[in-house]
């Protein structure tokens, strides 16, 4: 029977307990969590009670009548965001030992009924600390999130600010997710590249949302990783864990080879990357302590974790180096809970998750396969960050609850090189050097840093949330605000050394213009150009301080229509403002942007054995800070030369000027009025989502269900650089001086629809110029995802737990969102999509994160009280292949093959249109992980030993391949086309020892 409930939806840290009491059986219900919190709620005239926003934990629920205990239920496990139906009466009332029915979505106690949460309307997976400890998983929050259906790893191996792999939810790009720790938003504000996470052993519960969350939360149209950290109890506990992955038990990674011919100066024949020469060991130390500072009132939990990996990584032959590296990830977590009174609670959280890298680089002999001489120090990086937050909860009355959360976070983008020499230029493309001038050995120079160090770069974030919840009869009403502010400080990208890089190139057609659209002529008319060898002097300066303000207001009603039907009715308004380094708004979306959220839950049989649910909602996503670099001005130019020699430091000598400086997007360092950076009335990125599903018990030990999901991207934001078309229309309307001298060369737009540009004339007056989508020559913008999921689950019964799910899905369209994985772009608008119309022609098809079939199965079996085995299986069909070539049916006609100056970036392959997936699919990805745990009885099961084997079959299929067909606009073939860029990690073994007191 579904009763009035307020399951704390969204990125919450709480849940609720509710139920029904027979008439005259009691007048109040008392709930106690064993750590000092006692809450009493009244039973209404219909025999119902509802205790909202309770901290997660284990409760006893007691029915009181005239001040005396009538009946009690112990060991009621409350999961994050879930509702627990603890009803009394009938058979349940007759048995004092009967268990409460737990309605969380993943884990139940050994003798609980199968879990169907009829009090929620969303789609989530909750992974408990017990499951995290038992399943063979890498110790990251993202690895746990991959247990959820419809989640996949980045195909380009993108990693977040803490070094962990980024993941895609339901067709979205990997940078459209949100991260939370105890209710505080820890998402990377710069590029949405993940977020800071908890030490693995400090996660009490991880809630993974794949859609349908309430109006109380937003800023994600992908998924949500909500981590609830552990808290102290009335008993002191301490313990630790040591994990070790020895290099001797790690299989070799397969080498990769050129798949499309050879470069002018092959280093070692077809060998592209000698991956089997890489080796590494990995260790993790973890300690924790928790207990009462003041019994029943004040509690502490603290932990620290240190991950370290040491090894070597040989770069591909174009890099020419072997890096001997050390990676360290120190983490800590502290939480203080204060039960001020039974009605007022305060929790303070502090956490840090920092990723540090350092190393030494050696020149490498790819034929003899060994280091030769010292090249220099590798770049030392420090990313990740530190946060703190405070949350206050006040139960003002039985029906009225107030919550307030405030916190701050600092994330880092530090990089430095010990002994950095600002006089040395960075060398790239060394395999394209003239072999007659380098002795047949590519000279990569001694500068190891492409961009100058930024030792003081950081981001600041503050998050304020206030909400008021009122239970009014059959309605649970919640209203509040959710404000987030962020700033980027000291972010400057400047080419290293003397301020420029040297990029060597080669064309097999020196008699053709090297880049006709940019005015770069053929090399044959210049000294030393007949052989096709040239070099570019590349200069880049961008970045600067940026700020953003994201304010939201929400209201929600959970309406218990009757005992079986629950409706969730919500409305959210998001406002976004992004400012340049002068504090001027260059993107403003503060007019009401309504995001309705509607959902229902139907308890079909009235006993929690069969649930049908559905929801529909809109989700708005503000722009991260990183795309704002254009608003601060960008200098990005190239000068072209031929050369007659190569100096010992790798720099070219005997230069003959050919062309430049040129810039594909007119990026010559101008800083324009912010009104000429973004179109007028731009809409935030938004997505509509529709979901319907069911869950049903099959006997006392099984649950099965299914769900259908449809996601439609309604609005996208990207940069548009075909401004000459806009200037031409402005001139036709009589605007004088409509050009890149007075206006930005790239605007932020909503692709696929009409946009209104603010154009400044030569006298400084602004004019509105409306461009229809047809005038911009774009196709309609589209990203759609649909997925059909089915699952079968056996809750843990004291012996074993298992779950298997299958997902059939399609992610298709002509945009991936905040990113373009097919071209190696993880996020932001720094990709080629929508820059020019020609780049979008034939761009529709499956997107880079599209995997049609997914099968996931995981579980564990308690063989004896001492021994347990576990497994995690993933089978996934491969993603689409891409081919980016030169434009049009004649790829060697330099007057037409690169209309936008982007080189081999068009959906054309060998003179034929090449939509995504037209070149085929990558192979299936198969991964089996196994584990065994031993907790001996002689140590009272407090001491544990573990052995986990990852990728048991040592499958190493490619996850992403090079998709660029040509190296220049003359039609020189890219020998690395089709060569794997990322592959499955090889088999490795993890050994562990744990002690918990």
PDB file of N, CA and C in Angstrom, residues 34 53 74 101 240 249 256 305 399 415 425 444 454 522 534 589 601 606 635 639 686 814 817 860 884 988:
ATOM      1  N   UNK A  34      19.591   5.273  17.006  1.00  0.00           N
ATOM      2  CA  UNK A  34      20.652   4.671  17.771  1.00  0.00           C
ATOM      3  C   UNK A  34      21.852   5.552  18.013  1.00  0.00           C
ATOM      4  N   UNK A  53      12.759  13.603   5.805  1.00  0.00           N
ATOM      5  CA  UNK A  53      14.125  14.119   5.859  1.00  0.00           C
ATOM      6  C   UNK A  53      14.903  13.607   7.068  1.00  0.00           C
ATOM      7  N   UNK A  74      12.544  -3.094  14.773  1.00  0.00           N
ATOM      8  CA  UNK A  74      13.962  -2.758  14.835  1.00  0.00           C
ATOM      9  C   UNK A  74      14.632  -3.005  13.488  1.00  0.00           C
ATOM     10  N   UNK A 101       9.222  -3.404   5.761  1.00  0.00           N
ATOM     11  CA  UNK A 101       9.485  -3.575   4.335  1.00  0.00           C
ATOM     12  C   UNK A 101      10.377  -2.444   3.842  1.00  0.00           C
ATOM     13  N   UNK A 240      41.574   0.032   8.749  1.00  0.00           N
ATOM     14  CA  UNK A 240      42.382   0.441   7.610  1.00  0.00           C
ATOM     15  C   UNK A 240      42.403  -0.619   6.541  1.00  0.00           C
ATOM     16  N   UNK A 249      52.156  -8.863 -11.938  1.00  0.00           N
ATOM     17  CA  UNK A 249      50.898  -9.553 -12.223  1.00  0.00           C
ATOM     18  C   UNK A 249      50.017  -8.746 -13.169  1.00  0.00           C
ATOM     19  N   UNK A 256      50.429  -0.832 -30.751  1.00  0.00           N
ATOM     20  CA  UNK A 256      49.606  -0.342 -31.863  1.00  0.00           C
ATOM     21  C   UNK A 256      50.525   0.012 -33.020  1.00  0.00           C
ATOM     22  N   UNK A 305      43.140   8.678   2.746  1.00  0.00           N
ATOM     23  CA  UNK A 305      43.454   7.670   1.739  1.00  0.00           C
ATOM     24  C   UNK A 305      44.590   8.190   0.860  1.00  0.00           C
ATOM     25  N   UNK A 399       5.061  18.717  10.860  1.00  0.00           N
ATOM     26  CA  UNK A 399       4.738  18.886   9.447  1.00  0.00           C
ATOM     27  C   UNK A 399       5.659  19.840   8.718  1.00  0.00           C
ATOM     28  N   UNK A 415      50.135  23.597 -12.917  1.00  0.00           N
ATOM     29  CA  UNK A 415      51.141  22.834 -13.653  1.00  0.00           C
ATOM     30  C   UNK A 415      52.451  23.589 -13.653  1.00  0.00           C
ATOM     31  N   UNK A 425      62.008  26.206 -27.343  1.00  0.00           N
ATOM     32  CA  UNK A 425      60.711  26.074 -28.010  1.00  0.00           C
ATOM     33  C   UNK A 425      60.273  24.615 -28.011  1.00  0.00           C
ATOM     34  N   UNK A 444      63.078  15.853 -31.234  1.00  0.00           N
ATOM     35  CA  UNK A 444      61.944  16.447 -30.513  1.00  0.00           C
ATOM     36  C   UNK A 444      62.373  17.587 -29.602  1.00  0.00           C
ATOM     37  N   UNK A 454      51.360  27.336 -15.210  1.00  0.00           N
ATOM     38  CA  UNK A 454      50.341  28.159 -14.540  1.00  0.00           C
ATOM     39  C   UNK A 454      50.275  27.721 -13.076  1.00  0.00           C
ATOM     40  N   UNK A 522      51.280  27.129 -52.479  1.00  0.00           N
ATOM     41  CA  UNK A 522      52.037  25.899 -52.672  1.00  0.00           C
ATOM     42  C   UNK A 522      53.495  26.113 -52.274  1.00  0.00           C
ATOM     43  N   UNK A 534      57.858  21.431 -44.491  1.00  0.00           N
ATOM     44  CA  UNK A 534      57.641  22.798 -44.012  1.00  0.00           C
ATOM     45  C   UNK A 534      57.496  22.780 -42.495  1.00  0.00           C
ATOM     46  N   UNK A 589      21.295  34.368 -19.207  1.00  0.00           N
ATOM     47  CA  UNK A 589      20.035  33.647 -19.380  1.00  0.00           C
ATOM     48  C   UNK A 589      19.268  33.744 -18.067  1.00  0.00           C
ATOM     49  N   UNK A 601       3.658   7.396  -9.491  1.00  0.00           N
ATOM     50  CA  UNK A 601       3.939   6.033  -9.059  1.00  0.00           C
ATOM     51  C   UNK A 601       2.612   5.364  -8.719  1.00  0.00           C
ATOM     52  N   UNK A 606      -1.329  -2.635  -4.328  1.00  0.00           N
ATOM     53  CA  UNK A 606      -1.529  -2.042  -3.023  1.00  0.00           C
ATOM     54  C   UNK A 606      -0.670  -2.628  -1.920  1.00  0.00           C
ATOM     55  N   UNK A 635      44.281  34.749 -29.108  1.00  0.00           N
ATOM     56  CA  UNK A 635      45.334  34.878 -30.120  1.00  0.00           C
ATOM     57  C   UNK A 635      45.775  33.467 -30.482  1.00  0.00           C
ATOM     58  N   UNK A 639      52.357  30.774 -38.649  1.00  0.00           N
ATOM     59  CA  UNK A 639      53.184  31.259 -39.746  1.00  0.00           C
ATOM     60  C   UNK A 639      53.844  30.056 -40.407  1.00  0.00           C
ATOM     61  N   UNK A 686      19.228  22.755 -22.950  1.00  0.00           N
ATOM     62  CA  UNK A 686      18.114  22.111 -22.247  1.00  0.00           C
ATOM     63  C   UNK A 686      17.758  20.804 -22.921  1.00  0.00           C
ATOM     64  N   UNK A 814      23.241  15.000 -34.701  1.00  0.00           N
ATOM     65  CA  UNK A 814      24.424  15.646 -35.285  1.00  0.00           C
ATOM     66  C   UNK A 814      25.202  16.453 -34.256  1.00  0.00           C
ATOM     67  N   UNK A 817      26.675  17.265 -27.756  1.00  0.00           N
ATOM     68  CA  UNK A 817      26.437  18.128 -26.611  1.00  0.00           C
ATOM     69  C   UNK A 817      27.699  18.866 -26.227  1.00  0.00           C
ATOM     70  N   UNK A 860      27.584 -11.363  -5.655  1.00  0.00           N
ATOM     71  CA  UNK A 860      28.535 -12.028  -4.768  1.00  0.00           C
ATOM     72  C   UNK A 860      27.830 -13.179  -4.052  1.00  0.00           C
ATOM     73  N   UNK A 884      36.945  11.635 -40.900  1.00  0.00           N
ATOM     74  CA  UNK A 884      36.946  13.070 -41.186  1.00  0.00           C
ATOM     75  C   UNK A 884      37.983  13.344 -42.274  1.00  0.00           C
ATOM     76  N   UNK A 988      44.919  -7.240 -14.815  1.00  0.00           N
ATOM     77  CA  UNK A 988      45.776  -6.957 -13.667  1.00  0.00           C
ATOM     78  C   UNK A 988      45.142  -7.539 -12.410  1.00  0.00           C
TER      79      UNK A 988
END
